[in-house]
Coordinates of C-alpha atoms in Angstrom, one line a residue:
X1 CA 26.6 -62.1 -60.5
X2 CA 28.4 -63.4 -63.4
X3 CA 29.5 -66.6 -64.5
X4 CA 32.7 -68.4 -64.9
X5 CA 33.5 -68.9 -68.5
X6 CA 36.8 -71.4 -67.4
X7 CA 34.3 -74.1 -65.3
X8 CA 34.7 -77.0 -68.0
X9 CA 31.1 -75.6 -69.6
X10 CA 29.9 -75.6 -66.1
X11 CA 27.4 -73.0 -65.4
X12 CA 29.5 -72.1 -62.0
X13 CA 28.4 -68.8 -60.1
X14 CA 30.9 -66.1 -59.5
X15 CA 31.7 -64.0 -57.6
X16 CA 33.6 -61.8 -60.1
X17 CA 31.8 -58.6 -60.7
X18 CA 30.1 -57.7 -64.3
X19 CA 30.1 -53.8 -65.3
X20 CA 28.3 -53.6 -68.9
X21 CA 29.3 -49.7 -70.3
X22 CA 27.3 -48.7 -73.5
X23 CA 29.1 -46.0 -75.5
X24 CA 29.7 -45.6 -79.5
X25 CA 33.4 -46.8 -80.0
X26 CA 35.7 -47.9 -82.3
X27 CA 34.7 -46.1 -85.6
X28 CA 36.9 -44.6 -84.9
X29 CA 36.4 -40.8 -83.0
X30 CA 38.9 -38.9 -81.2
X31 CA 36.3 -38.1 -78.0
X32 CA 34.1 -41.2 -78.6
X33 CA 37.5 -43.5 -77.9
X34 CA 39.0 -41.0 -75.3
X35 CA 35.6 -41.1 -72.9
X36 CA 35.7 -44.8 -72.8
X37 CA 39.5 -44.9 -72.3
X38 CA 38.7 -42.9 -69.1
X39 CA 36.0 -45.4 -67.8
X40 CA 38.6 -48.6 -68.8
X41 CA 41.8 -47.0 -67.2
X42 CA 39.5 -45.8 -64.4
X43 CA 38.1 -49.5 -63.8
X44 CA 41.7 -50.8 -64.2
X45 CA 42.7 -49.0 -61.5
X46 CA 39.9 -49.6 -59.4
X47 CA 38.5 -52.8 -60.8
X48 CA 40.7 -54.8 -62.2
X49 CA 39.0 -58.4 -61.4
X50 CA 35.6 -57.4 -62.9
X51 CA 34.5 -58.3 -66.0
X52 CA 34.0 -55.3 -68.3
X53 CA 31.8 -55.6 -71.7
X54 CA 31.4 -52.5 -73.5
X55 CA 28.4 -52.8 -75.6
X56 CA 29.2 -50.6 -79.3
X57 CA 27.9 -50.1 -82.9
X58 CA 31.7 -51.1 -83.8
X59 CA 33.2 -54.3 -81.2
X60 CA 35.5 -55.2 -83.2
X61 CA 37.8 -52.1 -84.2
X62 CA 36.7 -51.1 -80.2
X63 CA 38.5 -54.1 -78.9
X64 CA 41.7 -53.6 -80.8
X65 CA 41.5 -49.6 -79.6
X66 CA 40.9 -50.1 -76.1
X67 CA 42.3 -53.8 -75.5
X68 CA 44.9 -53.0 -73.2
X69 CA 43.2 -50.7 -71.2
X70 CA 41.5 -53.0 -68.8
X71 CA 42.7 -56.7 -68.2
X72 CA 39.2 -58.0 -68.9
X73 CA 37.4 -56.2 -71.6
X74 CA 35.3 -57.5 -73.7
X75 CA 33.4 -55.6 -76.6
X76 CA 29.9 -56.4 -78.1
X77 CA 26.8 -54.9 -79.9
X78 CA 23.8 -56.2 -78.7
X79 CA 21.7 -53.2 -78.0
X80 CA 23.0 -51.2 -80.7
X81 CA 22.0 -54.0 -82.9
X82 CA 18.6 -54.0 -81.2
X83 CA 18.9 -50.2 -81.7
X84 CA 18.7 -51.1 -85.6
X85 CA 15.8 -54.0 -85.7
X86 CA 13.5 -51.6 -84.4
X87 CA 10.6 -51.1 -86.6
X88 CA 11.1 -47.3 -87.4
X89 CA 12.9 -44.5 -86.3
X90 CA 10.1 -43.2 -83.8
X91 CA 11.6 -43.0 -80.4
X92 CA 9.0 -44.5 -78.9
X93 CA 8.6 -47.2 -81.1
X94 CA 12.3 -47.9 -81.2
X95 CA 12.0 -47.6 -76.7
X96 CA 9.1 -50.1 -76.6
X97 CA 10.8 -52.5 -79.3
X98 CA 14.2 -52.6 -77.5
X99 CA 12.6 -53.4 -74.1
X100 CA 10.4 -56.0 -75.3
X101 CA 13.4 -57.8 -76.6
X102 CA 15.9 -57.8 -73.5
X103 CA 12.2 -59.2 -71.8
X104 CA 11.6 -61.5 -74.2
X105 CA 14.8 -62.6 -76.1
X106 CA 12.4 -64.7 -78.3
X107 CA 11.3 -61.4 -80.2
X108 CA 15.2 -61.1 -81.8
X109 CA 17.2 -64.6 -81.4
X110 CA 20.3 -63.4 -83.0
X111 CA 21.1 -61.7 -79.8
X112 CA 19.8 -64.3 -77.6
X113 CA 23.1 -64.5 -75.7
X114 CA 23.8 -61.0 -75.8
X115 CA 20.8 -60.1 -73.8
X116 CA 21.4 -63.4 -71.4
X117 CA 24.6 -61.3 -70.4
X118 CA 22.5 -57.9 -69.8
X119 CA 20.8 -60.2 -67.4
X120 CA 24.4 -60.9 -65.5
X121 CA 25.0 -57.4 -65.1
X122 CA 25.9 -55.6 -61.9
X123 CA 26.4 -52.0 -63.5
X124 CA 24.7 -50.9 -66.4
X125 CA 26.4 -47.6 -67.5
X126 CA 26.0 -45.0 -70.8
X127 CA 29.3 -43.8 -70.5
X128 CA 29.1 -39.8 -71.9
X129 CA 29.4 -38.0 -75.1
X130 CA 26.8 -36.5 -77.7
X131 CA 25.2 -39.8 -78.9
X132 CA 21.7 -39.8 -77.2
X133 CA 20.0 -36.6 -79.2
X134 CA 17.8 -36.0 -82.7
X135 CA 21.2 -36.5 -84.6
X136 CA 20.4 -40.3 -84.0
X137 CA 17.0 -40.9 -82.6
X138 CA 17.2 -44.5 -82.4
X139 CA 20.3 -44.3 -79.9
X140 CA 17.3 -43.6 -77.4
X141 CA 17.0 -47.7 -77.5
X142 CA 20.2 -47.9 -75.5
X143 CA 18.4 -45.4 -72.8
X144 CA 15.5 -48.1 -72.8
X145 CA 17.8 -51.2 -73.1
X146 CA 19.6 -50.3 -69.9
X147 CA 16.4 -49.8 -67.9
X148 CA 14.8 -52.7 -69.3
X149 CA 18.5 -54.9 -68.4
X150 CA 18.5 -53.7 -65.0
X151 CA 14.7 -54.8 -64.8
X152 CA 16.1 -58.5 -65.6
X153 CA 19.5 -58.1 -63.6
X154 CA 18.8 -55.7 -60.5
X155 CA 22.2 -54.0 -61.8
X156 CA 22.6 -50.4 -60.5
X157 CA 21.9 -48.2 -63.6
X158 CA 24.1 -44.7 -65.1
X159 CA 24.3 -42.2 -67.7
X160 CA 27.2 -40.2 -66.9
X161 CA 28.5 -36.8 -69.2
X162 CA 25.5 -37.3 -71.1
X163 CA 25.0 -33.9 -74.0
X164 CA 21.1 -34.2 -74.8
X165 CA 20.3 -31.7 -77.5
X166 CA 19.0 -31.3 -79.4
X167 CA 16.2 -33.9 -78.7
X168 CA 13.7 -35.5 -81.3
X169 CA 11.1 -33.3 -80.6
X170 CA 7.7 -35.3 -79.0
X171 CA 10.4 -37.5 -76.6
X172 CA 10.9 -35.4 -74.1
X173 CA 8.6 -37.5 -71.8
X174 CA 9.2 -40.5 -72.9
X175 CA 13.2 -39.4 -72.4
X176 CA 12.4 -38.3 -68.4
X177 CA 10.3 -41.5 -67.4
X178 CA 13.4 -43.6 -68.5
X179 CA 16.0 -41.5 -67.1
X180 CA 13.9 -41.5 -64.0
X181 CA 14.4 -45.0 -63.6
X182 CA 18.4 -44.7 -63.1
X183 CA 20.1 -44.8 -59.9
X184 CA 22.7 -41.8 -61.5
X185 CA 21.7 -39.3 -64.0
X186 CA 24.9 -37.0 -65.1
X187 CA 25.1 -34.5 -67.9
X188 CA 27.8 -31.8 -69.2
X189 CA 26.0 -28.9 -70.2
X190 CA 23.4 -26.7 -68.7
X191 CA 20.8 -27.3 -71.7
X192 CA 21.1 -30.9 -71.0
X193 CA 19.9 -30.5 -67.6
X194 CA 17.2 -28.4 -68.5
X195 CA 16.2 -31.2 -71.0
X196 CA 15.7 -33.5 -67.5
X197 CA 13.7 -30.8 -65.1
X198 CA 16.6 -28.9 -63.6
X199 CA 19.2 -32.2 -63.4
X200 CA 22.1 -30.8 -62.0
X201 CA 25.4 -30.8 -64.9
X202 CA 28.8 -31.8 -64.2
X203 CA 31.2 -32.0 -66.7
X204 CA 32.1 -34.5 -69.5
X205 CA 33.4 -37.9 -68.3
X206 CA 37.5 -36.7 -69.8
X207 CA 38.0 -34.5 -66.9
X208 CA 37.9 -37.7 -64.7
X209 CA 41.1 -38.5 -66.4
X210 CA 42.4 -36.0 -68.1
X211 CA 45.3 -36.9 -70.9
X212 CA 48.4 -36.0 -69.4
X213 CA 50.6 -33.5 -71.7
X214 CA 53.3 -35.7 -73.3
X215 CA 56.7 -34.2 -74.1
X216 CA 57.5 -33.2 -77.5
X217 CA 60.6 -32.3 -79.3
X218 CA 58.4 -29.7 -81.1
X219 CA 54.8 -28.3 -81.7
X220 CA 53.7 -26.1 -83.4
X221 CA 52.1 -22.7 -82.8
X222 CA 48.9 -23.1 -84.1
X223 CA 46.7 -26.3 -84.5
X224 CA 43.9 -26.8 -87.1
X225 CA 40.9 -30.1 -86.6
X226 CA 37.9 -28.8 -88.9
X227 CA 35.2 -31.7 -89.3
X228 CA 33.1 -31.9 -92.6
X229 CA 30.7 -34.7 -91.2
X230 CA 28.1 -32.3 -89.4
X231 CA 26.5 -29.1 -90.6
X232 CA 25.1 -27.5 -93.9
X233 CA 28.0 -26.3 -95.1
X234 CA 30.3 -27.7 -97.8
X235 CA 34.0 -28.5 -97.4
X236 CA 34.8 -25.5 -100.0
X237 CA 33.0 -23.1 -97.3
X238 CA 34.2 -24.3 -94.6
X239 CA 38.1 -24.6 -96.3
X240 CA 36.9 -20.9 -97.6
X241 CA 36.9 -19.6 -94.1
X242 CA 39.9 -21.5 -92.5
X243 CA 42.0 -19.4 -95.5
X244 CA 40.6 -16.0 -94.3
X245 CA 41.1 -16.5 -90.8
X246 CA 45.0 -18.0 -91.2
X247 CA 45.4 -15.1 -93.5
X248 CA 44.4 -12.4 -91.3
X249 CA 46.3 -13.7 -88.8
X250 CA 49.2 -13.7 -90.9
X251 CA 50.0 -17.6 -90.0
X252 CA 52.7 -19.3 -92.0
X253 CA 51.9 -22.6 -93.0
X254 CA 55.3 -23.9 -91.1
X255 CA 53.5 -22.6 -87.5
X256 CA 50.8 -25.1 -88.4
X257 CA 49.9 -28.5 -87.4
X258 CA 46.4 -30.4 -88.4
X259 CA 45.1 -32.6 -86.5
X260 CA 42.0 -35.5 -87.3
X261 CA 39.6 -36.7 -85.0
X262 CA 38.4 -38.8 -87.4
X263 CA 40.1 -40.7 -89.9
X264 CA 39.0 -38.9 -93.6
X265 CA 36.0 -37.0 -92.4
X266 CA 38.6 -34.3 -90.9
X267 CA 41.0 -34.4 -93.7
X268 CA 38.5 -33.0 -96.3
X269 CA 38.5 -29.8 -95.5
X270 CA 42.6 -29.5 -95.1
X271 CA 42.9 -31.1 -98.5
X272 CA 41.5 -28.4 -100.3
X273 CA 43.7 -26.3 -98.6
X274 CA 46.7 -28.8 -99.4
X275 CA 48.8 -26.3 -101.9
X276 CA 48.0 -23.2 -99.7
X277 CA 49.7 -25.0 -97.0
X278 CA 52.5 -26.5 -98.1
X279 CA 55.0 -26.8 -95.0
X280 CA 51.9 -27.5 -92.6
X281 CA 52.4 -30.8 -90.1
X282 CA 49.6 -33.9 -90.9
X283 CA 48.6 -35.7 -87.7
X284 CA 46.3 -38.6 -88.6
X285 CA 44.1 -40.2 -85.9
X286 CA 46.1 -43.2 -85.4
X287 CA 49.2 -41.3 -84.4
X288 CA 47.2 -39.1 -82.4
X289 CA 45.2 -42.2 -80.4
X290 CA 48.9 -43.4 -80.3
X291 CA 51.2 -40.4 -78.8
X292 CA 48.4 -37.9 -77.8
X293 CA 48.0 -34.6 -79.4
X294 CA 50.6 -32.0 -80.1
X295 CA 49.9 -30.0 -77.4
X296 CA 51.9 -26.8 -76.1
X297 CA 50.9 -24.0 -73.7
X298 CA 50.3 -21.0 -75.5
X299 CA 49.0 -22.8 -78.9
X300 CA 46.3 -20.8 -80.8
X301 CA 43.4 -23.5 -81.9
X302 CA 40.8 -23.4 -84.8
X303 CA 38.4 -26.6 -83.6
X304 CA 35.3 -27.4 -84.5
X305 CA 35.8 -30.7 -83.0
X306 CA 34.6 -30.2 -78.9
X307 CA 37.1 -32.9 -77.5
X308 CA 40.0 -31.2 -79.1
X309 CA 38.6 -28.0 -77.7
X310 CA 38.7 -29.6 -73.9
X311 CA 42.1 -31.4 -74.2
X312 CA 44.0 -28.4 -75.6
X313 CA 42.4 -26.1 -72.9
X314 CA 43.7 -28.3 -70.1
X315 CA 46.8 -28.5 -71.7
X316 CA 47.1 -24.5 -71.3
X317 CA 46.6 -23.9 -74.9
X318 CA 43.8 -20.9 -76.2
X319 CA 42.0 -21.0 -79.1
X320 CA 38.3 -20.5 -82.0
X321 CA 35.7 -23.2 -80.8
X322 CA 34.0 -22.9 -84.2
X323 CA 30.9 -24.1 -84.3
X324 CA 29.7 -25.4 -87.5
X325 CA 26.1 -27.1 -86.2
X326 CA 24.6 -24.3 -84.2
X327 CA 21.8 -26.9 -82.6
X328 CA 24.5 -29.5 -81.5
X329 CA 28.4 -28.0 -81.5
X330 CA 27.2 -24.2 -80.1
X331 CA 26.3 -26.0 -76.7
X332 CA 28.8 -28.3 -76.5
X333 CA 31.5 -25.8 -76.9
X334 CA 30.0 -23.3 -74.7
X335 CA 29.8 -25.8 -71.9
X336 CA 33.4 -25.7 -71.7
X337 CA 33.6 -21.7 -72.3
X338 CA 31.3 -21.7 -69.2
X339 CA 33.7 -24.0 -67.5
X340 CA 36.3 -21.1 -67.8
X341 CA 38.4 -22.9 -70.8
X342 CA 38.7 -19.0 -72.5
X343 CA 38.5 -19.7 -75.9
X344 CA 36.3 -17.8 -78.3
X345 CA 33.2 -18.9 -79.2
X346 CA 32.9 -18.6 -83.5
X347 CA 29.2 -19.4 -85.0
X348 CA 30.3 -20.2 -88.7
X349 CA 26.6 -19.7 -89.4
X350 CA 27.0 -16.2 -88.6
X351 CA 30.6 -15.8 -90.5
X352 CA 32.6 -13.1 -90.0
X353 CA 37.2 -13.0 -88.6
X354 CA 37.2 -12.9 -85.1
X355 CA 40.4 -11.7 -83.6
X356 CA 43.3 -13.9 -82.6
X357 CA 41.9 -15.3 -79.3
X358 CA 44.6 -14.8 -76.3
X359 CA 44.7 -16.8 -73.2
X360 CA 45.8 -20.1 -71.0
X361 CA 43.2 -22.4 -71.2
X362 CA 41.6 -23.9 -68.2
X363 CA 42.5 -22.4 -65.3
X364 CA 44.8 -25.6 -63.2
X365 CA 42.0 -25.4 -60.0
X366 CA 39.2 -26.0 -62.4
X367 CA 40.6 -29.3 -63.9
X368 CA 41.1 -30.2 -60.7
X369 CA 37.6 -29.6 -59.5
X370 CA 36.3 -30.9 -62.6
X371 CA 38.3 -33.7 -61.7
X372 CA 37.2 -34.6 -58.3
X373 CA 33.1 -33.9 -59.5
X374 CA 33.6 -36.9 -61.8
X375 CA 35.5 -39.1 -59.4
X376 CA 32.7 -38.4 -56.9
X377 CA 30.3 -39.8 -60.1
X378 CA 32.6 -42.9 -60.5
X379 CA 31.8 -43.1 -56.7
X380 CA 28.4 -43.2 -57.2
X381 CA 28.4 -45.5 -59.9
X382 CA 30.6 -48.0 -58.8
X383 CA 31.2 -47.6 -55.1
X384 CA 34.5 -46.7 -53.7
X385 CA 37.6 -48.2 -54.4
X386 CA 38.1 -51.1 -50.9
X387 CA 41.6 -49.2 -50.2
X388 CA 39.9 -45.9 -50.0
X389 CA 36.4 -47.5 -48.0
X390 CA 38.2 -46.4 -44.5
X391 CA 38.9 -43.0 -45.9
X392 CA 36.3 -40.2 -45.2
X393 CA 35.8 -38.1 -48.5
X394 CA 36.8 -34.8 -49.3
X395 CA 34.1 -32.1 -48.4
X396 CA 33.6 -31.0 -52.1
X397 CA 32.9 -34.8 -52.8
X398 CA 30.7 -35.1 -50.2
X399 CA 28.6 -31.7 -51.5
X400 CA 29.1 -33.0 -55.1
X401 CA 27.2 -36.4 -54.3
X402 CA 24.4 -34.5 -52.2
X403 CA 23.5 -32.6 -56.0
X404 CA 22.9 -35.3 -58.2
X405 CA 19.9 -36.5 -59.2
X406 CA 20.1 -40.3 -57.5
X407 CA 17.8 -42.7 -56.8
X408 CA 18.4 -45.3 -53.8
X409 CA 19.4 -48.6 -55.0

């Protein structure tokens, strides 16, 4: 139960529900903003009187990202700012800090009123991506600071599309007592579900909306989004290697378009390239947020970035999932290989010029099936939607829902 904010300071009981989603936004990312776009235009359609909070290391640039999406959003940081008080980077340490604080808000005052709302809560939801691994082993916090919120709230508890590895190693146990604890436990890849004793995968949370191909006057036949933010390897290798492969394929730099996922991070590498590539199309992350990607059936891809990698796919386009983090970007890209997308997996730490890849992307009946899995997770998580309540569901939803991992409420 939440309270209403327009009862004349009156602390007035309503009725209106609360759904708190935890994700990283608004730094801005590409896939970070495009999964919680999915939940908000989800929840807009199905929820449109709730109160939504979504609870990021970045409220403010979140808000003015994802504002429209949902009539009632509201951003804040609370437990990624309890995330950063903890006393060291330990997992456990950084667990048992974050959970003493939601119980006793006395331990960090500053976000006294932020963890009075996680006590309002009626859905407590990590929405997916790649955040909860070694990368950043104090994100683990948010893991323990939804537990310890629905402790205080009763809220129903979710991770959905969740990518685990690599995990700090020594937290494995301390990882499966608090995912125990939730009432829906959803991952994207098969080495994330082995992380969680044989949790049954999904997909990532896109697929539940999946951005619809927007007409373009013109694309281009090949699109480039090489990242410089993750990995051993220098811009000058990596910017070494794009050269070779656009030279043995014998691309001219008017066939290209570059995209960035993230604002700077991806426009190292093509800057080093910049006088190899004169005639090449720029597409900077607020035009892509803004009119989608440039996307064509048929396009050949060179993406480290995974979110690129699913969007294109859908879109019928092939393409080189490089991977230039073999303990984090190998498994997310081959989760959608496995899927069927038909790109070609490229491990930059083993070098080499693969072939041109041919092929259409994602078949169309597995985006829908990857479609209806994560609808039948939305289920879960937040009930059906009242018109649909008199409906019986589809017999693959019913046979999704029977292979989570879910605990009765």
């Amino acid at each position: 139960m939440t309270y209403d904010e327009n009862a004349g300071g009156r602390s007035v009981p309503s009725t209106r529900a609360c759904h708190y989603l935890i994700g990283p936004s608004g730094f801005p990312n590409y896939g970070d903003e495009l999964i919680a776009a999915t939940w908000l235009r989800h929840l807009a359609r199905t929820a449109p009187e709730a109160d939504v909070w979504l609870d990021t290391h970045s409220p403010g640039p979140a808000q003015l990202l994802l504002n429209d999406l949902h009539p009632r959003l509201r951003c804040t940081d609370t437990l990624w700012r309890l995330c950063g008080e903890a006393p060291s980077d330990d997992p456990w340490e950084v667990a048992r800090w974050v959970q003493s604080a939601v119980d006793d808000p006395g331990l960090a005052p500053r976000w006294d009123a932020g963890i009075a709302l996680l006590g309002r809560t009626d859905v407590v939801h990590l929405i997916g991506g790649g955040y909860l691994n070694a990368l950043w082993p104090r994100h683990i916090g948010l893991i323990a600071g939804a537990v310890a919120a629905a402790r205080r709230s009763g809220a129903r508890t979710a991770m959905t599309g969740q990518g685990l590895t690599p995990f700090p190693p020594g937290a494995t146990d301390l990882l499966r007592s608090l995912t125990d604890r939730f009432d829906v436990v959803d991952v994207r890849d098969d080495a994330s579900a082995e992380l969680l004793a044989g949790a049954v995968r999904t997909c990532d949370d896109v697929f539940l909306e999946p951005p619809e191909r927007r007409p373009a006057a013109q694309t281009r036949e090949f699109v480039l989004c090489v990242q410089s933010d993750i990995g051993a390897f220098e811009p000058s290798v990596l910017a070494a290697q794009v050269l070779g492969l656009l030279r043995e394929w014998e691309v001219h730099p008017e066939q290209l378009a570059v995209v960035e996922g993230i604002p700077r991070v991806d426009r190292a590498v093509p800057a080093l390239l910049e006088h190899e590539l004169a005639g090449a199309e720029f597409h900077p992350f607020r035009d892509i947020w803004r009119d989608g990607l440039p996307l064509a059936p048929g396009q050949t891809w060179i993406s480290s970035r995974y979110h690129p990698h699913l969007v294109a796919a859908a879109a019928g386009a092939t393409g080189l999932a490089m991977s230039v983090s073999r303990g984090y970007y190998t498994t997310k890209h081959r989760s959608l290989i496995d899927l069927g997308s038909g790109w070609t997996p490229f491990d930059f730490e083993t070098g080499g010029t693969p072939d041109r890849p041919t092929g259409t992307g994602f078949p169309p009946h597995v985006v829908r099936r990857c479609r209806e899995l994560k609808l039948s997770v939305a289920e879960a998580v937040y009930g059906r939607p009242v018109a649909e309540e008199a409906a019986a569901p589809p017999p693959a939803r019913r046979l999704a829902l029977r292979s989570w991992r879910t605990r009765s409420s």
